mmCIF file of C-alpha atoms and ligand atoms in Angstrom:
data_model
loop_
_atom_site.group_PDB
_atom_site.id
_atom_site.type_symbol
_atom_site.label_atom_id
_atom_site.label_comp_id
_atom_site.label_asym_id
_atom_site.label_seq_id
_atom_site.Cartn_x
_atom_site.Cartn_y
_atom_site.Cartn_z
ATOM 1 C CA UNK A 1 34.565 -63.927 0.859
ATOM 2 C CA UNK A 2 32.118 -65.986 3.060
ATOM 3 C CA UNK A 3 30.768 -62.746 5.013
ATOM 4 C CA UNK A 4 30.307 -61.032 1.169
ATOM 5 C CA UNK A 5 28.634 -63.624 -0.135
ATOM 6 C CA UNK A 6 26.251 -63.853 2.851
ATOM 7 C CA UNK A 7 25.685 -60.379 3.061
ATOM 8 C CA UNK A 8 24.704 -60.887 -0.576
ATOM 9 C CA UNK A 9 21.908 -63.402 0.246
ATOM 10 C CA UNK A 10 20.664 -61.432 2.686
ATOM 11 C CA UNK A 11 20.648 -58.347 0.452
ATOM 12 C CA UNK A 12 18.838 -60.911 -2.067
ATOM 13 C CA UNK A 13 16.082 -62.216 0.269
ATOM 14 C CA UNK A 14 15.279 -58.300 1.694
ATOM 15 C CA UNK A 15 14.660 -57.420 -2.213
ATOM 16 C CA UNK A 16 12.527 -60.923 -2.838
ATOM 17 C CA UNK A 17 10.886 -59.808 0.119
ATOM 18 C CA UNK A 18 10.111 -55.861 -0.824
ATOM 19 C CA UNK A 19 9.625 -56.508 -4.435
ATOM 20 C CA UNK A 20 7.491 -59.771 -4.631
ATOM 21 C CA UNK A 21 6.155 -60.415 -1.391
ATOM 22 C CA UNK A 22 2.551 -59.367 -0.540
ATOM 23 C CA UNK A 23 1.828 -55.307 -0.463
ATOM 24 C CA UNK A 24 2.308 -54.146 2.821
ATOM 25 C CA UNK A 25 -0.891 -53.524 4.718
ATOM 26 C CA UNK A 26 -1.511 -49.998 6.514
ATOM 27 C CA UNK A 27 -2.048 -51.981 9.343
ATOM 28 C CA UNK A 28 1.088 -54.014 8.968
ATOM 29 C CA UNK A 29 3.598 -50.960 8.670
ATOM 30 C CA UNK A 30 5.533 -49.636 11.348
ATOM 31 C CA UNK A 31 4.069 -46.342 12.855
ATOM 32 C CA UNK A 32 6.823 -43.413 12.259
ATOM 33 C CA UNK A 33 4.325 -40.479 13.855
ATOM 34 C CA UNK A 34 4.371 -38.071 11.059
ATOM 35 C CA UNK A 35 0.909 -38.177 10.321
ATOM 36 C CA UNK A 36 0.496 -36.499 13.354
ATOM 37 C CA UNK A 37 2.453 -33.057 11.815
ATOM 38 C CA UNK A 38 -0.691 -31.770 10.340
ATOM 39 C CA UNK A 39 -2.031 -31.547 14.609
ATOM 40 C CA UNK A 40 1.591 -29.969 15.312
ATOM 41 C CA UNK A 41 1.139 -27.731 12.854
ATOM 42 C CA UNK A 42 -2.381 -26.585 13.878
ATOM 43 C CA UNK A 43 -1.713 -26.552 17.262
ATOM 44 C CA UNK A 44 1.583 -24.180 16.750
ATOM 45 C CA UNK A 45 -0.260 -22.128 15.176
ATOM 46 C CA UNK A 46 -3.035 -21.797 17.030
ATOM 47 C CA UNK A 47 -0.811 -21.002 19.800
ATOM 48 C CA UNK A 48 0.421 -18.302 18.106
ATOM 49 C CA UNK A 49 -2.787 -16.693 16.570
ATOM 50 C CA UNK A 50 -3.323 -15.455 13.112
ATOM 51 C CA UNK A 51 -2.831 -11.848 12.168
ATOM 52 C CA UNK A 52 -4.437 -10.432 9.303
ATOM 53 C CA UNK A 53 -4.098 -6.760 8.022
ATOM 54 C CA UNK A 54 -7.193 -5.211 5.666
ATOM 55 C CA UNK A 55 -7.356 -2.273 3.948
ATOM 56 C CA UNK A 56 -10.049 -0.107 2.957
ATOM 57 C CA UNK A 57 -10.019 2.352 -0.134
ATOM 58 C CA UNK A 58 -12.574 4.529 -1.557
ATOM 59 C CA UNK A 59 -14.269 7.956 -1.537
ATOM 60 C CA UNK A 60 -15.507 9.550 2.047
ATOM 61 C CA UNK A 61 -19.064 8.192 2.547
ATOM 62 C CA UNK A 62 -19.217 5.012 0.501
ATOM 63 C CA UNK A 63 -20.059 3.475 3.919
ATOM 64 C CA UNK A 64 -16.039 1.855 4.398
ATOM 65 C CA UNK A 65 -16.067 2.345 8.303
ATOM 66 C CA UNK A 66 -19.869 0.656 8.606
ATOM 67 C CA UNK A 67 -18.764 -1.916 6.139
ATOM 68 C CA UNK A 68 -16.058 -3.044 8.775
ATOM 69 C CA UNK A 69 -17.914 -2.590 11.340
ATOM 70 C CA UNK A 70 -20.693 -5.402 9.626
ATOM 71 C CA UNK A 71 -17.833 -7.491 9.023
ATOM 72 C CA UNK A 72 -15.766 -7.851 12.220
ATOM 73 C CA UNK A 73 -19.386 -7.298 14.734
ATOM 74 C CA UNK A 74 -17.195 -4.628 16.514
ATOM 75 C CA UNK A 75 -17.298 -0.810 16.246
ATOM 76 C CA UNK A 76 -14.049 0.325 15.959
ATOM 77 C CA UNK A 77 -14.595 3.967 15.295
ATOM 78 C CA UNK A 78 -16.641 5.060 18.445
ATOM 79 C CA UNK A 79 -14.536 8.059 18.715
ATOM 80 C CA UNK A 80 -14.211 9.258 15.372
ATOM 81 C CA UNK A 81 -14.789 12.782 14.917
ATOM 82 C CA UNK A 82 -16.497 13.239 11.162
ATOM 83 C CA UNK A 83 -15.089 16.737 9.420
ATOM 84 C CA UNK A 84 -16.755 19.366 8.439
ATOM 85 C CA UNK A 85 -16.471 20.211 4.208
ATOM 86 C CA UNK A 86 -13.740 23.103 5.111
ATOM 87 C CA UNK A 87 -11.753 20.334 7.382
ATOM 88 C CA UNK A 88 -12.377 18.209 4.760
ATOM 89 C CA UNK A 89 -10.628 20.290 2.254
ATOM 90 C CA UNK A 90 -7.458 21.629 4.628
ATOM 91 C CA UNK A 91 -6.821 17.683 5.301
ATOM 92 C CA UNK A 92 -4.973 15.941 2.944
ATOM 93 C CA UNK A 93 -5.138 11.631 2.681
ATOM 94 C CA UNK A 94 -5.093 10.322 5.951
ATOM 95 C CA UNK A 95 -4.360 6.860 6.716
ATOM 96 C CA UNK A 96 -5.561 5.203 10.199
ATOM 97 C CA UNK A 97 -4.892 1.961 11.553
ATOM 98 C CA UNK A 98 -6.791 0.105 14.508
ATOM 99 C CA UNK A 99 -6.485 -3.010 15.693
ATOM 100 C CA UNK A 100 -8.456 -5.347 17.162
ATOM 101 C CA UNK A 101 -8.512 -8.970 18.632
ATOM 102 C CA UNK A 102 -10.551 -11.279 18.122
ATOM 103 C CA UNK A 103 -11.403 -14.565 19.401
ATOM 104 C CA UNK A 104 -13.367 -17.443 18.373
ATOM 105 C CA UNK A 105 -13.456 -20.842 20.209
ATOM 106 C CA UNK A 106 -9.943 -20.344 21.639
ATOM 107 C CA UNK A 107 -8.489 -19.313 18.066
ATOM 108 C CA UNK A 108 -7.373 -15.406 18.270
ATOM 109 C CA UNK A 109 -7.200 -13.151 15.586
ATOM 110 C CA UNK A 110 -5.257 -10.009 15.583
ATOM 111 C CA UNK A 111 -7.013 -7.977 12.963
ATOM 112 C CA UNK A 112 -5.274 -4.472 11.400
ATOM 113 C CA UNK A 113 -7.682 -2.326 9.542
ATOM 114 C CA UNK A 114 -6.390 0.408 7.727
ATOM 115 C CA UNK A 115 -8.419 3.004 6.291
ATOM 116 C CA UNK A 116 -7.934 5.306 4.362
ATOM 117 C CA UNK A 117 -9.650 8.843 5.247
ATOM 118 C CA UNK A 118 -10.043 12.287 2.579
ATOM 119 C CA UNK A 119 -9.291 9.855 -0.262
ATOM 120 C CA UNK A 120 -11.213 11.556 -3.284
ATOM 121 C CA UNK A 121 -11.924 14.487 -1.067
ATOM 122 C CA UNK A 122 -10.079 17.288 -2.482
ATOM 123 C CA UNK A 123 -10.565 18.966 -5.723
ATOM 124 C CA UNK A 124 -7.372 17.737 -7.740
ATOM 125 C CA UNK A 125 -6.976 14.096 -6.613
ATOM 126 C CA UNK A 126 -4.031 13.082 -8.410
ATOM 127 C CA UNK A 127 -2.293 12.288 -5.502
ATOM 128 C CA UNK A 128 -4.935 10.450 -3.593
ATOM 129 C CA UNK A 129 -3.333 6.937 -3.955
ATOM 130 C CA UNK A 130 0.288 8.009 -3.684
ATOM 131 C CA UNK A 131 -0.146 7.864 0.173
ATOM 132 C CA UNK A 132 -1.783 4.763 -0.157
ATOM 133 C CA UNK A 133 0.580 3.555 -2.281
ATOM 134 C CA UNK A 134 3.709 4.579 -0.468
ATOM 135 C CA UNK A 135 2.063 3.151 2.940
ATOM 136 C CA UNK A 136 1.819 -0.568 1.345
ATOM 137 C CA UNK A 137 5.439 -0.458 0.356
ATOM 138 C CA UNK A 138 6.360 1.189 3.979
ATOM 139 C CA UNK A 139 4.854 -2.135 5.111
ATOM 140 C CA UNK A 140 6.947 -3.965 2.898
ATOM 141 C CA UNK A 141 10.258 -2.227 3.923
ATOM 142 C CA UNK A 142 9.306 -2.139 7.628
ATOM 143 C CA UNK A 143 9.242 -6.368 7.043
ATOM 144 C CA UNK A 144 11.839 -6.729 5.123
ATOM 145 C CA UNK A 145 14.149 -4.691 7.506
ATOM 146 C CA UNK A 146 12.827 -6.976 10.339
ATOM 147 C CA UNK A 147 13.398 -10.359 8.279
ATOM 148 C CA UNK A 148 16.900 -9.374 7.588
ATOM 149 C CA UNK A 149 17.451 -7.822 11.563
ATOM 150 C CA UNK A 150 18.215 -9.499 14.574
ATOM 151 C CA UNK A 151 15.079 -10.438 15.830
ATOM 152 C CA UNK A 152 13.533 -11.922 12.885
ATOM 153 C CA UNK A 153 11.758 -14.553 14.564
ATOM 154 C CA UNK A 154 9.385 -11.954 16.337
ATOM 155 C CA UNK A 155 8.617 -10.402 13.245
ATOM 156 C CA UNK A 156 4.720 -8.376 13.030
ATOM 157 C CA UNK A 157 3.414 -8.777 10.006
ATOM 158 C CA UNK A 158 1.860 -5.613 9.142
ATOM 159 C CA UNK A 159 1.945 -6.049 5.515
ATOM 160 C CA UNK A 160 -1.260 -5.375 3.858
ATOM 161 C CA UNK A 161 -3.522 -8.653 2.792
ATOM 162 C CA UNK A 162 -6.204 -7.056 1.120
ATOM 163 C CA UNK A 163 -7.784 -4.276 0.040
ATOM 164 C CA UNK A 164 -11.392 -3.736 -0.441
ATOM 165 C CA UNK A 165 -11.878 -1.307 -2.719
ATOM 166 C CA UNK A 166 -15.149 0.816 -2.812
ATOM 167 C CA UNK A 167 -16.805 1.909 -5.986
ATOM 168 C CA UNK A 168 -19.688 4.182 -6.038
ATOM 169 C CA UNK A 169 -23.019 2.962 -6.341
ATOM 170 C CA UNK A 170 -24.117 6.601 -7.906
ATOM 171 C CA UNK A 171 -21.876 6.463 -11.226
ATOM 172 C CA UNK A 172 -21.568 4.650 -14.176
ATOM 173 C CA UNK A 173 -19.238 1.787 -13.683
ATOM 174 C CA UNK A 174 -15.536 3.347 -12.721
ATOM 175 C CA UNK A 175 -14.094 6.631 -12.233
ATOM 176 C CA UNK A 176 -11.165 7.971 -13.882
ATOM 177 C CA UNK A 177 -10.152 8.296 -10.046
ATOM 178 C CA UNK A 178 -10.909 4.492 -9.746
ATOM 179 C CA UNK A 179 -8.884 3.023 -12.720
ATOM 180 C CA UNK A 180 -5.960 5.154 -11.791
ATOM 181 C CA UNK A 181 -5.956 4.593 -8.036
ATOM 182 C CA UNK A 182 -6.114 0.797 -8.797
ATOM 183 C CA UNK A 183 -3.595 0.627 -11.096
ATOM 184 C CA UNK A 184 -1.108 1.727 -8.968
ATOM 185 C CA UNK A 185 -2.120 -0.408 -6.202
ATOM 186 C CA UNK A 186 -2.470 -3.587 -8.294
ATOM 187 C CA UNK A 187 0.983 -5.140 -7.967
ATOM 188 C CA UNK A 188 1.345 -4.478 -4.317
ATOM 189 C CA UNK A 189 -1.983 -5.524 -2.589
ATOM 190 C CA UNK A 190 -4.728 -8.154 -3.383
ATOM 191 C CA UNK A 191 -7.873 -5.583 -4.655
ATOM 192 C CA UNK A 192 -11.384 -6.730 -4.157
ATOM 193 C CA UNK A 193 -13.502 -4.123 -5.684
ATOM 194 C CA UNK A 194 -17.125 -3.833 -3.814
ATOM 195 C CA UNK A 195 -20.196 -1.859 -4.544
ATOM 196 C CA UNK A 196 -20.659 0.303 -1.745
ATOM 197 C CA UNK A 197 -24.033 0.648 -0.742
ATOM 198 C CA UNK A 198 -25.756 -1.752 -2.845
ATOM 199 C CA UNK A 199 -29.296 -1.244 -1.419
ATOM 200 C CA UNK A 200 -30.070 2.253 -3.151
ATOM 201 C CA UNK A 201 -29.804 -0.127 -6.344
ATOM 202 C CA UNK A 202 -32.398 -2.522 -8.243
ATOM 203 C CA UNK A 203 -31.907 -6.084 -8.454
ATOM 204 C CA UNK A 204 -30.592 -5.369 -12.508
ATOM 205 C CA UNK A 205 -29.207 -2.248 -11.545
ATOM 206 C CA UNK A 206 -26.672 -4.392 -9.061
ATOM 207 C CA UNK A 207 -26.365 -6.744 -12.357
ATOM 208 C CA UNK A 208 -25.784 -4.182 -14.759
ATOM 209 C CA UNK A 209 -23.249 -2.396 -13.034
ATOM 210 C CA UNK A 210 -21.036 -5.375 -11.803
ATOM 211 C CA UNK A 211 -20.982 -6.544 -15.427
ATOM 212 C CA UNK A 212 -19.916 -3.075 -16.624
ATOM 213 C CA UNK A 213 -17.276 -2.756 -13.962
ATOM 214 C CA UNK A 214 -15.788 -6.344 -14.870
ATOM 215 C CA UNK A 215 -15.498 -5.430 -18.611
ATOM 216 C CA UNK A 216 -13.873 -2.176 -17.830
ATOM 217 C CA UNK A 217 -11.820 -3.407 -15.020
ATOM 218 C CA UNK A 218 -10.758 -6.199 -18.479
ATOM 219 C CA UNK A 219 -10.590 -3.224 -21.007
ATOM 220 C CA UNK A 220 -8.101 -0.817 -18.543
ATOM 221 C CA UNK A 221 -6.353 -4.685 -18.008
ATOM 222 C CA UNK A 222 -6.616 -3.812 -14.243
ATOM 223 C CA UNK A 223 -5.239 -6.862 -11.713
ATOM 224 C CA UNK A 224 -7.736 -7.686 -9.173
ATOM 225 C CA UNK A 225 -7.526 -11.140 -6.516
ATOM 226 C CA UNK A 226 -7.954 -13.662 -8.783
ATOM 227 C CA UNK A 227 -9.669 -16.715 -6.791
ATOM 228 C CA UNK A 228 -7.866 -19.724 -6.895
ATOM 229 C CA UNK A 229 -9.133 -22.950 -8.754
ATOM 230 C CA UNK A 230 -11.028 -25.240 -6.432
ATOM 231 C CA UNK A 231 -9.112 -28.428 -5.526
ATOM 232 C CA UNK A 232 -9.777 -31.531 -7.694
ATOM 233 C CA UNK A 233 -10.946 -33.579 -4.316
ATOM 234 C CA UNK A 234 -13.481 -30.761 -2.986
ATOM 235 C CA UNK A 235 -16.570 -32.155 -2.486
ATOM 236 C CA UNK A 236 -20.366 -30.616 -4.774
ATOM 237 C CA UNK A 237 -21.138 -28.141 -1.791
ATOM 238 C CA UNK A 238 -17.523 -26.387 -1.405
ATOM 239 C CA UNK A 239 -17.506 -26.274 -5.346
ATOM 240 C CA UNK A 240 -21.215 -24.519 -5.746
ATOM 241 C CA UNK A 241 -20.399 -21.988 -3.283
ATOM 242 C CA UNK A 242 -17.010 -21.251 -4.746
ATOM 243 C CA UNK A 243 -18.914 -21.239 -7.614
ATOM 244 C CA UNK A 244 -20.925 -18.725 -6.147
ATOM 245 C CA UNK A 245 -18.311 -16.482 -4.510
ATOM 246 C CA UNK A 246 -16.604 -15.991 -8.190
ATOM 247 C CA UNK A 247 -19.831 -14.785 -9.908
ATOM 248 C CA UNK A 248 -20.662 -12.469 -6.936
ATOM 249 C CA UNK A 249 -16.866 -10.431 -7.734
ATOM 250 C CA UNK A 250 -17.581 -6.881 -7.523
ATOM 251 C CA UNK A 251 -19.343 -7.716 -4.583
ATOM 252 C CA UNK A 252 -22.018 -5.773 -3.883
ATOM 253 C CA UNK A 253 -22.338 -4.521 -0.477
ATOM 254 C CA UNK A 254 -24.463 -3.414 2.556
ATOM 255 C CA UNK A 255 -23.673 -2.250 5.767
ATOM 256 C CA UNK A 256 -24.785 -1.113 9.385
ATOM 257 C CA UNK A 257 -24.226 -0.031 12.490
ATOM 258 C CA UNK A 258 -27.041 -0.697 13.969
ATOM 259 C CA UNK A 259 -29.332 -3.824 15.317
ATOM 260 C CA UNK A 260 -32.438 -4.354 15.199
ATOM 261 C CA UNK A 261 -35.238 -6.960 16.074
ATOM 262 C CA UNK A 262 -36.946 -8.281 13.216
ATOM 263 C CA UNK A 263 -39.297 -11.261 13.985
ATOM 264 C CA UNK A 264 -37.596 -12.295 17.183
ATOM 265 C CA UNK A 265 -34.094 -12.232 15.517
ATOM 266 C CA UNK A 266 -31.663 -9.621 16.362
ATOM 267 C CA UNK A 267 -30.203 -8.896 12.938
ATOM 268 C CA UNK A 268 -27.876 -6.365 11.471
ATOM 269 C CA UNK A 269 -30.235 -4.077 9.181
ATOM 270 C CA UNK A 270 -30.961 -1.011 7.761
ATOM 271 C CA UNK A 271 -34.456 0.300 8.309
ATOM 272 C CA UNK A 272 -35.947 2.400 6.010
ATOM 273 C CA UNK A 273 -39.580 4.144 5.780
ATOM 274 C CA UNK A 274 -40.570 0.904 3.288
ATOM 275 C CA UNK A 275 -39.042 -1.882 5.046
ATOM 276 C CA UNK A 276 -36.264 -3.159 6.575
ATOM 277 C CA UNK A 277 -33.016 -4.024 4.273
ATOM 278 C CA UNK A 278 -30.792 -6.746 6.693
ATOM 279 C CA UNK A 279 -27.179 -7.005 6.115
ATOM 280 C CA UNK A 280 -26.610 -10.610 6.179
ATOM 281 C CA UNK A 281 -29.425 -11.881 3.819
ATOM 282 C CA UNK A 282 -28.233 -13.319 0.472
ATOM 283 C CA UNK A 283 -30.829 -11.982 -1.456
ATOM 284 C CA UNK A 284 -30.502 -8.290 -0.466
ATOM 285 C CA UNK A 285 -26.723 -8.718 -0.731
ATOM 286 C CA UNK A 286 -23.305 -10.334 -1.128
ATOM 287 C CA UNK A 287 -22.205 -9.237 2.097
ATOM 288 C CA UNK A 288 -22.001 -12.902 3.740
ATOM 289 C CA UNK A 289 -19.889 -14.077 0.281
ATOM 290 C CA UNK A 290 -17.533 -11.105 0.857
ATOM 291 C CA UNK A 291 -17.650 -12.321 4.705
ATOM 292 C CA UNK A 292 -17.125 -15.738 4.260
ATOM 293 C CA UNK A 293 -14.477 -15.392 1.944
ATOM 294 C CA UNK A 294 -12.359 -13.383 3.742
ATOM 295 C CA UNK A 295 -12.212 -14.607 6.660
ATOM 296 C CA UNK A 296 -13.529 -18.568 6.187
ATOM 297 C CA UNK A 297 -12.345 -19.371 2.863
ATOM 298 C CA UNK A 298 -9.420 -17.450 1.533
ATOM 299 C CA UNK A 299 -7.401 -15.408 4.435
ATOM 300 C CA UNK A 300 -4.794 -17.650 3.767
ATOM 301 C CA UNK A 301 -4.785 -17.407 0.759
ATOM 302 C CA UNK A 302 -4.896 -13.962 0.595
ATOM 303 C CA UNK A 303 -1.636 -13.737 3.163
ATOM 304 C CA UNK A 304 0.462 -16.157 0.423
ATOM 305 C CA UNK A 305 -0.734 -14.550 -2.399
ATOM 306 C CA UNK A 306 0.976 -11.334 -0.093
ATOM 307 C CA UNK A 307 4.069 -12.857 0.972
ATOM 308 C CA UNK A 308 5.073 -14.876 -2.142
ATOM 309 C CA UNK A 309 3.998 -12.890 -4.836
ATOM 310 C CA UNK A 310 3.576 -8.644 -4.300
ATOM 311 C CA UNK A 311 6.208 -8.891 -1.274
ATOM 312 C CA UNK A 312 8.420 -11.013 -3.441
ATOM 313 C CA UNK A 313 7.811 -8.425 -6.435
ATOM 314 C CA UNK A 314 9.244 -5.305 -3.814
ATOM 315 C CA UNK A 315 11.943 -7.687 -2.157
ATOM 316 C CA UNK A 316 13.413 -8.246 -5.815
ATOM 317 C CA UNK A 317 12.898 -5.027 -6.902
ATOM 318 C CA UNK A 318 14.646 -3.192 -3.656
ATOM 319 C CA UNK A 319 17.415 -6.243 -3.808
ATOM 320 C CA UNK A 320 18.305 -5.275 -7.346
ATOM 321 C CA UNK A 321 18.105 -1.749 -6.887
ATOM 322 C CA UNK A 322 20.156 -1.999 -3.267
ATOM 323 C CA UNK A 323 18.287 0.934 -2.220
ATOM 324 C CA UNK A 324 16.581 1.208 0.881
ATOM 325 C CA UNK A 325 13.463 3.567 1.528
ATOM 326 C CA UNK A 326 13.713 6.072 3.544
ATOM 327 C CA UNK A 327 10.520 5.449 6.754
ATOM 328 C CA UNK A 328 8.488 7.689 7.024
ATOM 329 C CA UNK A 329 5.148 7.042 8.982
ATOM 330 C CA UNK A 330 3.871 10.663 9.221
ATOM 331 C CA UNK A 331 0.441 9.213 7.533
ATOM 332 C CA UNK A 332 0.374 6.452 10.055
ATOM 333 C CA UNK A 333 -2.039 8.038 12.943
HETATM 334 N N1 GDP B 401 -27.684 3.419 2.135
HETATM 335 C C1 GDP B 401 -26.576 3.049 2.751
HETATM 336 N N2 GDP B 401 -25.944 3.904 3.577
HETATM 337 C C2 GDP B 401 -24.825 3.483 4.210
HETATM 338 C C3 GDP B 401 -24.302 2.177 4.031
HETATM 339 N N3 GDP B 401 -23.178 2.051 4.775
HETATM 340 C C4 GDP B 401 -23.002 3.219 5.404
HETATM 341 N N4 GDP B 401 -23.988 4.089 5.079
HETATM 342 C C5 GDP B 401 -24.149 5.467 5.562
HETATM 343 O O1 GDP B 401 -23.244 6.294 4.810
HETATM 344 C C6 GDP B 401 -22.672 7.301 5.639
HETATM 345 C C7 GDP B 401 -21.156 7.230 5.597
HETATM 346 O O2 GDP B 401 -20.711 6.012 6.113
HETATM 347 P P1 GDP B 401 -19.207 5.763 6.613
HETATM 348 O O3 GDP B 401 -19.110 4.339 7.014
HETATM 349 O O4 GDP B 401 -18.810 6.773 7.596
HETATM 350 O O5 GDP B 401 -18.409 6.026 5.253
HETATM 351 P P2 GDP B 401 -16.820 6.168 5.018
HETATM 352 O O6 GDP B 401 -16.512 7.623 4.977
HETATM 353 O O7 GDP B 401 -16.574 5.530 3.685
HETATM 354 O O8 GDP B 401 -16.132 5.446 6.120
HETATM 355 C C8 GDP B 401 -23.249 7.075 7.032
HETATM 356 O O9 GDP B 401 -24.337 7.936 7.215
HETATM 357 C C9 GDP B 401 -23.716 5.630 7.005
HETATM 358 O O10 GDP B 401 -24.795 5.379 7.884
HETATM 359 C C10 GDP B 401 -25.020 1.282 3.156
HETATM 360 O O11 GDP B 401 -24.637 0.144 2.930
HETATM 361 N N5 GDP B 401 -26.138 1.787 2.547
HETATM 362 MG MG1 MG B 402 -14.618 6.115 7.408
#
């Protein structure tokens, strides 16, 4: 009875003690070490590197292999052999992947870009995005195969992150090709549209036909990335350039392969008989948003939107079905 009643008082005091003593000061509390999980974390990862796969969709010659070029400072298709209008026809949709690693003050990137080669090129196209289509969810299968195997922890993620999407400068806002293509994609991959070769266009030209691709990418009730909302403790800066990145969607795009010295700078550009047209200025285009966004701002983003959402969608939809896909990588060169 003693020990109970004891072990009451005690009980008693500890309460007194947490519920009307002074707060505890930071100071004063006892150091666990978990603060130090957000290091682990970066450090684990960093260890492991960051993989990122994007894809690249749009008619031949809307500049999609100089685009990546611009954006990665690599050239990844030194050996490509361009076809002549009969190839062109005989091939059907090709898909290519390359890979590349980068690294970047001891943080490496391994960096899949698939692209997608004949797309729009032959006279009926109806089947254009099927292959491009079918290769997303090949991804899909290929990870959830691995997830469920043996070796799960080893797992490459070759699932597809993003997909630029390339819309011609020359038309008037979308194809029928367009709409159709990104319909079917829309549930599986992330689609950023971009206006391919943006400098053959006027500073309203550029404004009139992102405005007319937005409302018709609304009317057709096409799904495109949708940017997430900034967080409540960002400071002015990150807000006014997310800000900034949202009203630049399509962005409107330049690219080059080539360098060239312009006042002492050695600058990505495009030189023309009238003046020079450089990649990575704001004003001549949104190239450093697009840029910046994918790979400073919203890579992860773009992976979870991947693996929790349009993954999810084929996981549950294969799960219910209990079917699984046959592989086929014939497209995969
Ligand atoms: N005017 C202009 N031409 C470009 C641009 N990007 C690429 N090109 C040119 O367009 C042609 C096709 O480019 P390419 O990257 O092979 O197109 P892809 O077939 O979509 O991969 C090449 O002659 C490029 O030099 C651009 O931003 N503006
Ligand atoms: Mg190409």
């Amino acid at each position: 009875m003693q020990v109970v009643s004891y072990s009451i008082i005690c009980l008693s005091l500890l309460y007194v003690g947490l519920s009307c003593g002074p707060p505890l000061q930071d100071q004063d509390r006892e150091y666990v070490g978990f603060a130090t999980l957000p290091n682990q974390v970066h450090r684990k990862s960093v260890k492991k590197g960051f993989e990122f796969t994007l894809m690249v969709v749009g008619e031949s010659g809307l500049g999609k292999s100089t685009l990546v070029n611009s954006l990665f400072l690599t050239d990844l298709y030194k050996d490509r052999k361009v076809l002549n209008a009969e190839e062109r026809l005989a091939q059907t949709v090709g898909i290519t992947k390359n890979t590349v690693c980068i690294e970047e003050k001891g943080v490496k990137l391994k960096l899949n870009i698939v692209d997608t080669q004949g797309y729009g090129d032959t006279i009926n196209n109806t089947d254009s995005y099927k292959c491009v289509s079918d290769y997303i969810d090949h991804q899909f299968e290929q990870y959830r195969r691995d997830e469920i195997g043996l070796n799960r922890k080893n797992i490459q993620d070759n699932r597809v992150h993003c997909c630029l999407y390339f819309i011609s400068p020359f038309g008037h806002g979308l194809r029928p090709l367009d709409v159709e293509c990104m319909r079917a994609l829309q549930d599986k991959v992330n689609i950023i549209p971009v206006v391919a070769k943006s400098d053959g266009l006027t500073y309203d030209e550029v404004k009139k036909k992102k405005s007319r691709i937005l409302s018709e990418i609304d009317k057709y009730r096409l799904k495109i990335y949708q940017f997430p909302d900034c967080d409540s403790d960002e400071d002015e800066e990150f807000r006014r350039q997310d800000m900034e990145l949202k009203r630049s969607v399509p962005f409107a795009v330049i690219g080059s392969n080539m360098v060239v010295d312009v006042n002492g700078r050695r600058i990505r550009a495009r030189l023309y008989p009238w003046g020079v047209v450089e990649v990575e200025n704001p004003y001549h285009s949104d190239f450093v948003h697009l840029r910046n966004m994918l790979v400073r701002t919203h890579m992860q983003d773009l992976k979870d939107m991947t693996h929790d959402t349009h993954y999810e969608s084929y996981r549950l939809l294969i799960e219910s079905n209990n079917t699984l896909l046959p592989i086929n990588m014939s497209n995969l060169h």
